[in-house]
Short mmCIF file of C-alpha atoms in Angstrom, two decimals:
data_model
loop_
_atom_site.label_atom_id
_atom_site.label_comp_id
_atom_site.label_asym_id
_atom_site.label_seq_id
_atom_site.Cartn_x
_atom_site.Cartn_y
_atom_site.Cartn_z
CA UNK A 1 0.00 0.00 0.00
CA UNK A 2 1.58 3.26 -1.16
CA UNK A 3 1.09 6.52 0.77
CA UNK A 4 -0.29 9.45 -1.22
CA UNK A 5 2.27 11.98 -2.47
CA UNK A 6 2.96 14.66 0.11
CA UNK A 7 2.62 12.45 3.17
CA UNK A 8 5.85 13.82 4.55
CA UNK A 9 7.09 17.04 6.09
CA UNK A 10 4.70 19.20 8.09
CA UNK A 11 1.13 17.88 8.22
CA UNK A 12 -1.21 20.08 10.26
CA UNK A 13 -3.80 18.24 12.33
CA UNK A 14 -6.53 20.80 11.85
CA UNK A 15 -8.92 21.92 14.57
CA UNK A 16 -12.65 21.91 13.90
CA UNK A 17 -13.86 25.49 14.49
CA UNK A 18 -17.33 26.19 15.82
CA UNK A 19 -19.30 29.38 15.37
CA UNK A 20 -18.74 31.94 18.10
CA UNK A 21 -21.24 31.44 20.90
CA UNK A 22 -22.52 28.20 19.34
CA UNK A 23 -20.39 25.13 19.87
CA UNK A 24 -23.11 23.14 18.14
CA UNK A 25 -22.44 24.52 14.65
CA UNK A 26 -19.29 23.96 12.59
CA UNK A 27 -17.76 27.17 11.28
CA UNK A 28 -17.05 26.03 7.75
CA UNK A 29 -15.72 29.40 6.65
CA UNK A 30 -13.10 29.41 9.41
CA UNK A 31 -12.20 25.78 8.71
CA UNK A 32 -11.76 26.54 5.03
CA UNK A 33 -9.52 29.51 5.85
CA UNK A 34 -7.36 27.44 8.19
CA UNK A 35 -6.97 24.69 5.58
CA UNK A 36 -6.13 27.18 2.83
CA UNK A 37 -3.66 29.01 5.09
CA UNK A 38 -1.84 25.81 5.97
CA UNK A 39 -1.78 24.73 2.33
CA UNK A 40 -0.32 28.04 1.16
CA UNK A 41 2.30 27.97 3.91
CA UNK A 42 3.92 24.68 3.03
CA UNK A 43 1.92 21.78 4.45
CA UNK A 44 2.60 18.43 2.81
CA UNK A 45 -0.89 17.16 3.62
CA UNK A 46 -3.73 17.99 6.02
CA UNK A 47 -5.39 15.88 8.71
CA UNK A 48 -9.10 16.41 9.33
CA UNK A 49 -11.16 14.88 12.13
CA UNK A 50 -8.26 13.70 14.24
CA UNK A 51 -8.10 14.14 17.99
CA UNK A 52 -7.12 17.79 17.45
CA UNK A 53 -10.24 18.11 15.30
CA UNK A 54 -12.46 16.88 18.15
CA UNK A 55 -13.62 13.93 16.09
CA UNK A 56 -15.27 12.14 19.05
CA UNK A 57 -17.57 15.14 19.46
CA UNK A 58 -18.70 15.14 15.82
CA UNK A 59 -21.66 13.26 14.39
CA UNK A 60 -21.08 11.05 11.36
CA UNK A 61 -22.70 13.69 9.16
CA UNK A 62 -20.48 16.43 10.59
CA UNK A 63 -17.42 14.23 10.17
CA UNK A 64 -18.08 13.96 6.43
CA UNK A 65 -18.81 17.68 6.20
CA UNK A 66 -15.48 18.55 7.79
CA UNK A 67 -13.52 16.22 5.50
CA UNK A 68 -15.31 17.60 2.45
CA UNK A 69 -14.67 21.20 3.50
CA UNK A 70 -10.96 20.59 4.05
CA UNK A 71 -10.60 18.66 0.78
CA UNK A 72 -12.17 21.52 -1.14
CA UNK A 73 -9.98 24.16 0.51
CA UNK A 74 -6.79 22.09 0.10
CA UNK A 75 -6.88 22.40 -3.72
CA UNK A 76 -5.37 18.98 -4.37
CA UNK A 77 -3.24 18.62 -1.26
CA UNK A 78 -3.82 15.16 0.26
CA UNK A 79 -6.36 15.13 3.10
CA UNK A 80 -6.03 12.40 5.70
CA UNK A 81 -9.31 11.68 7.48
CA UNK A 82 -9.27 10.45 11.05
CA UNK A 83 -11.59 7.48 11.51
CA UNK A 84 -11.23 6.79 15.21
CA UNK A 85 -14.32 5.15 16.70
CA UNK A 86 -15.16 2.90 19.66
CA UNK A 87 -16.10 0.00 17.39
CA UNK A 88 -14.95 -1.29 14.02
CA UNK A 89 -18.35 -0.92 12.35
CA UNK A 90 -18.44 2.80 13.14
CA UNK A 91 -14.85 3.30 11.95
CA UNK A 92 -15.65 1.54 8.67
CA UNK A 93 -18.68 3.77 8.12
CA UNK A 94 -16.58 6.90 8.71
CA UNK A 95 -13.92 5.61 6.32
CA UNK A 96 -16.38 4.92 3.52
CA UNK A 97 -17.95 8.36 3.89
CA UNK A 98 -14.53 10.06 4.01
CA UNK A 99 -13.48 8.39 0.76
CA UNK A 100 -16.72 9.53 -0.87
CA UNK A 101 -16.14 13.20 0.00
CA UNK A 102 -12.51 13.43 -1.08
CA UNK A 103 -10.14 12.00 1.53
CA UNK A 104 -6.83 10.75 0.12
CA UNK A 105 -5.91 8.56 3.11
CA UNK A 106 -7.26 7.39 6.46
CA UNK A 107 -5.83 7.88 9.95
CA UNK A 108 -6.76 4.73 11.86
CA UNK A 109 -6.29 4.50 15.62
CA UNK A 110 -7.10 1.82 18.16
CA UNK A 111 -10.73 1.98 19.28
CA UNK A 112 -10.69 4.00 22.52
CA UNK A 113 -11.85 2.65 25.86
CA UNK A 114 -12.36 -1.00 24.82
CA UNK A 115 -8.62 -1.86 24.86
CA UNK A 116 -8.48 -4.75 22.38
CA UNK A 117 -5.49 -7.10 22.26
CA UNK A 118 -2.97 -7.11 19.43
CA UNK A 119 -4.97 -9.58 17.34
CA UNK A 120 -8.07 -7.43 17.81
CA UNK A 121 -6.12 -4.37 16.73
CA UNK A 122 -4.94 -6.15 13.59
CA UNK A 123 -8.48 -7.26 12.78
CA UNK A 124 -9.77 -3.72 13.31
CA UNK A 125 -7.21 -2.19 10.94
CA UNK A 126 -7.78 -4.96 8.41
CA UNK A 127 -11.52 -4.29 8.35
CA UNK A 128 -11.13 -0.53 7.94
CA UNK A 129 -8.47 -0.93 5.24
CA UNK A 130 -10.66 -3.37 3.31
CA UNK A 131 -13.62 -1.00 3.30
CA UNK A 132 -12.04 1.55 0.95
CA UNK A 133 -9.29 1.90 -1.62
CA UNK A 134 -7.50 4.52 0.49
CA UNK A 135 -4.04 4.15 2.07
CA UNK A 136 -4.02 3.80 5.84
CA UNK A 137 -1.89 5.80 8.25
CA UNK A 138 -1.79 3.91 11.53
CA UNK A 139 -2.18 6.23 14.54
CA UNK A 140 -0.51 4.89 17.68
CA UNK A 141 -1.68 7.02 20.61
CA UNK A 142 -1.86 4.92 23.77
CA UNK A 143 -2.49 7.98 25.96
CA UNK A 144 -5.90 8.42 24.33
CA UNK A 145 -6.78 4.89 23.19
CA UNK A 146 -5.70 3.09 26.35
CA UNK A 147 -3.74 0.54 24.32
CA UNK A 148 -0.79 0.73 21.94
CA UNK A 149 0.31 -1.09 18.81
CA UNK A 150 3.33 -3.35 19.41
CA UNK A 151 6.23 -3.00 17.00
CA UNK A 152 5.58 -6.53 15.76
CA UNK A 153 1.92 -5.71 15.09
CA UNK A 154 2.91 -2.69 13.03
CA UNK A 155 5.39 -4.84 11.10
CA UNK A 156 2.73 -7.46 10.36
CA UNK A 157 0.22 -4.84 9.24
CA UNK A 158 2.82 -3.34 6.91
CA UNK A 159 3.92 -6.73 5.57
CA UNK A 160 0.29 -7.55 4.82
CA UNK A 161 -0.06 -4.35 2.81
CA UNK A 162 -2.60 -2.86 5.20
CA UNK A 163 -0.75 0.31 6.27
CA UNK A 164 1.40 2.77 4.37
CA UNK A 165 2.54 4.96 7.26
CA UNK A 166 2.46 5.33 11.01
CA UNK A 167 1.85 8.39 13.15
CA UNK A 168 3.68 7.69 16.39
CA UNK A 169 2.43 9.68 19.36
CA UNK A 170 4.22 7.56 21.96
CA UNK A 171 7.19 9.94 22.22
CA UNK A 172 9.57 6.96 22.00
CA UNK A 173 12.48 8.33 19.98
CA UNK A 174 14.17 4.93 19.83
CA UNK A 175 11.26 3.58 17.81
CA UNK A 176 11.93 4.89 14.26
CA UNK A 177 15.09 2.81 13.76
CA UNK A 178 13.40 -0.23 15.32
CA UNK A 179 10.46 0.03 12.92
CA UNK A 180 12.80 0.69 10.01
CA UNK A 181 14.62 -2.55 10.77
CA UNK A 182 11.34 -4.47 10.99
CA UNK A 183 9.52 -2.84 8.07
CA UNK A 184 12.18 -1.48 5.77
CA UNK A 185 12.18 1.98 4.17
CA UNK A 186 8.68 1.60 2.68
CA UNK A 187 6.92 2.50 5.93
CA UNK A 188 6.57 6.29 6.26
CA UNK A 189 7.14 7.26 9.89
CA UNK A 190 5.51 10.45 11.15
CA UNK A 191 5.89 12.00 14.59
CA UNK A 192 2.79 12.85 16.56
CA UNK A 193 4.67 15.09 18.99
CA UNK A 194 5.67 18.65 18.07
CA UNK A 195 8.18 19.02 20.88
CA UNK A 196 10.32 16.16 19.53
CA UNK A 197 9.59 16.59 15.81
CA UNK A 198 13.19 17.44 14.92
CA UNK A 199 14.58 14.65 17.08
CA UNK A 200 12.18 12.20 15.42
CA UNK A 201 13.54 13.25 12.01
CA UNK A 202 17.09 12.71 13.26
CA UNK A 203 16.11 9.18 14.31
CA UNK A 204 14.79 8.36 10.85
CA UNK A 205 11.31 9.92 10.67
CA UNK A 206 9.89 11.61 7.59
CA UNK A 207 7.54 14.24 9.03
CA UNK A 208 5.22 15.38 11.77
CA UNK A 209 1.44 15.43 12.14
CA UNK A 210 1.43 18.73 13.96
CA UNK A 211 -0.79 20.65 16.35
CA UNK A 212 1.56 23.64 16.28
CA UNK A 213 1.15 23.87 12.49
CA UNK A 214 -2.39 25.16 13.02
CA UNK A 215 -0.79 28.28 14.48
CA UNK A 216 2.58 28.52 12.72
CA UNK A 217 2.33 26.42 9.55
CA UNK A 218 5.13 28.22 7.70
CA UNK A 219 7.63 27.71 10.52
CA UNK A 220 6.69 24.05 10.96
CA UNK A 221 7.13 23.50 7.22
CA UNK A 222 10.42 25.41 7.27
CA UNK A 223 11.76 23.19 10.06
CA UNK A 224 10.99 20.08 8.04
CA UNK A 225 12.48 21.58 4.87
CA UNK A 226 15.62 22.71 6.68
CA UNK A 227 16.25 19.21 7.99
CA UNK A 228 15.69 17.72 4.53
CA UNK A 229 18.23 20.20 3.14
CA UNK A 230 20.62 19.30 5.97
CA UNK A 231 20.55 22.88 7.24
CA UNK A 232 20.62 21.64 10.80
CA UNK A 233 21.47 25.00 12.33
CA UNK A 234 18.35 26.61 10.86
CA UNK A 235 16.21 23.62 11.83
CA UNK A 236 17.47 23.89 15.41
CA UNK A 237 16.84 27.64 15.41
CA UNK A 238 13.20 27.10 14.45
CA UNK A 239 12.85 24.28 16.98
CA UNK A 240 14.07 26.54 19.76
CA UNK A 241 11.85 29.41 18.62
CA UNK A 242 8.78 27.15 18.63
CA UNK A 243 9.60 25.35 21.89
CA UNK A 244 7.68 27.71 24.23
CA UNK A 245 4.65 27.57 21.93
CA UNK A 246 4.85 23.77 21.65
CA UNK A 247 4.82 23.54 25.43
CA UNK A 248 1.99 26.04 25.89
CA UNK A 249 -0.17 24.20 23.35
CA UNK A 250 -0.16 21.17 25.64
CA UNK A 251 -0.63 22.99 28.92
CA UNK A 252 -4.18 21.61 28.90
CA UNK A 253 -5.88 18.82 26.98
CA UNK A 254 -5.47 19.19 23.23
CA UNK A 255 -7.19 20.97 21.43
CA UNK A 256 -8.14 23.39 24.22
CA UNK A 257 -4.93 25.47 24.05
CA UNK A 258 -4.59 25.48 20.25
CA UNK A 259 -8.13 26.76 19.91
CA UNK A 260 -7.31 29.48 22.44
CA UNK A 261 -4.23 30.41 20.41
CA UNK A 262 -6.20 30.56 17.18
CA UNK A 263 -8.76 32.70 18.97
CA UNK A 264 -6.05 35.13 20.05
CA UNK A 265 -4.95 35.35 16.41
CA UNK A 266 -8.52 35.93 15.20
CA UNK A 267 -8.46 32.78 13.06
CA UNK A 268 -11.39 31.01 14.71
CA UNK A 269 -13.47 31.07 17.87
CA UNK A 270 -11.63 29.68 20.90
CA UNK A 271 -14.19 27.26 22.29
CA UNK A 272 -14.28 23.48 21.95
CA UNK A 273 -17.31 21.28 22.48
CA UNK A 274 -18.26 19.88 25.85
CA UNK A 275 -16.97 18.13 27.82
CA UNK A 276 -13.92 20.23 26.92
CA UNK A 277 -13.95 23.80 28.18
CA UNK A 278 -12.21 26.98 27.07
CA UNK A 279 -8.62 27.44 28.18
CA UNK A 280 -7.93 28.71 31.67
CA UNK A 281 -6.85 32.38 31.91
CA UNK A 282 -3.33 31.32 32.87
CA UNK A 283 -3.05 29.17 29.77
CA UNK A 284 -4.33 31.99 27.57
CA UNK A 285 -1.75 34.36 29.06
CA UNK A 286 1.02 31.84 28.50
CA UNK A 287 -0.09 31.38 24.89
CA UNK A 288 -0.14 35.13 24.36
CA UNK A 289 3.47 35.39 25.50
CA UNK A 290 4.52 32.46 23.32
CA UNK A 291 2.76 33.86 20.26
CA UNK A 292 4.50 37.20 20.67
CA UNK A 293 7.81 35.45 20.14
CA UNK A 294 6.69 33.44 17.13
CA UNK A 295 4.19 35.20 14.90
CA UNK A 296 6.42 37.93 13.50
CA UNK A 297 8.82 35.24 12.29
CA UNK A 298 5.92 33.12 11.04
CA UNK A 299 4.65 35.94 8.87
CA UNK A 300 8.15 36.68 7.56
CA UNK A 301 8.72 33.06 6.55
CA UNK A 302 5.24 32.90 5.02
CA UNK A 303 5.91 36.06 2.99
CA UNK A 304 9.07 34.48 1.60
CA UNK A 305 7.07 31.46 0.46
CA UNK A 306 3.95 33.17 -0.89
CA UNK A 307 5.46 34.52 -4.15
CA UNK A 308 6.50 30.97 -5.04
CA UNK A 309 3.03 29.69 -4.22
CA UNK A 310 1.39 32.34 -6.41
CA UNK A 311 3.81 31.63 -9.26
CA UNK A 312 3.05 27.91 -9.21
CA UNK A 313 -0.68 28.60 -9.01
#
């Protein structure tokens, strides 16, 4: 199973904005703007309806609406649709709908709460993969799912042609070379942790599914590009510039802080859906300080890129 082109580098895991004062209605205009902004500023692909996109709080109809909105705004950039669900049947239904509305790949996690064994995890991924013709990005996030994919399970899924890539949110930086030995170079390895994105690349990764890239997509893309060009000094400079923002964005449960940051920037309303609440005042203040150190550079890097984007378009 081949990953779609572009499934490398900086891949923003987009939030799902809701209309101001109404967390029951998706703000499609704001979502479209966020997707277009990330696309113009160097994203390799976009993730819709992941954990950052509050997928568990969306109905099946809303899930398809979000994927369709992002696919339209991405103008050909691959859109990876999260299809996390508590049971396999629900995940399959989300996958089929996502393919229908324009997804280029699926982000498949372990069903949360039920904690299946490794054989159950393999059967779950097999069923979702068989339901569509889309490549599968395996999402290993034990902190949310309650269970993780063993290295050997990932290797078997890859050998069976069921997964094209893995998003690793375990924070285990020794894992990329282990998986490379088990799976070979065909498995695309993506970090799920902004704070260690550069370190993950150094250990053999190929990109990052990023929360921070909602806020600073040009800088996140520049970090990835600098590493690819072996400009390690510039990559480290960006890493250090983004470090306070990376930390602030996880001061509370994701996506509470990133929505607060986007609210401070006027890019979307800051509220998530219940049971998540708006960021605490201390978190908002911390984000404000972090943004002050980042956004001027973000806009400068974006301005350098935009002429090339317009020329290609």
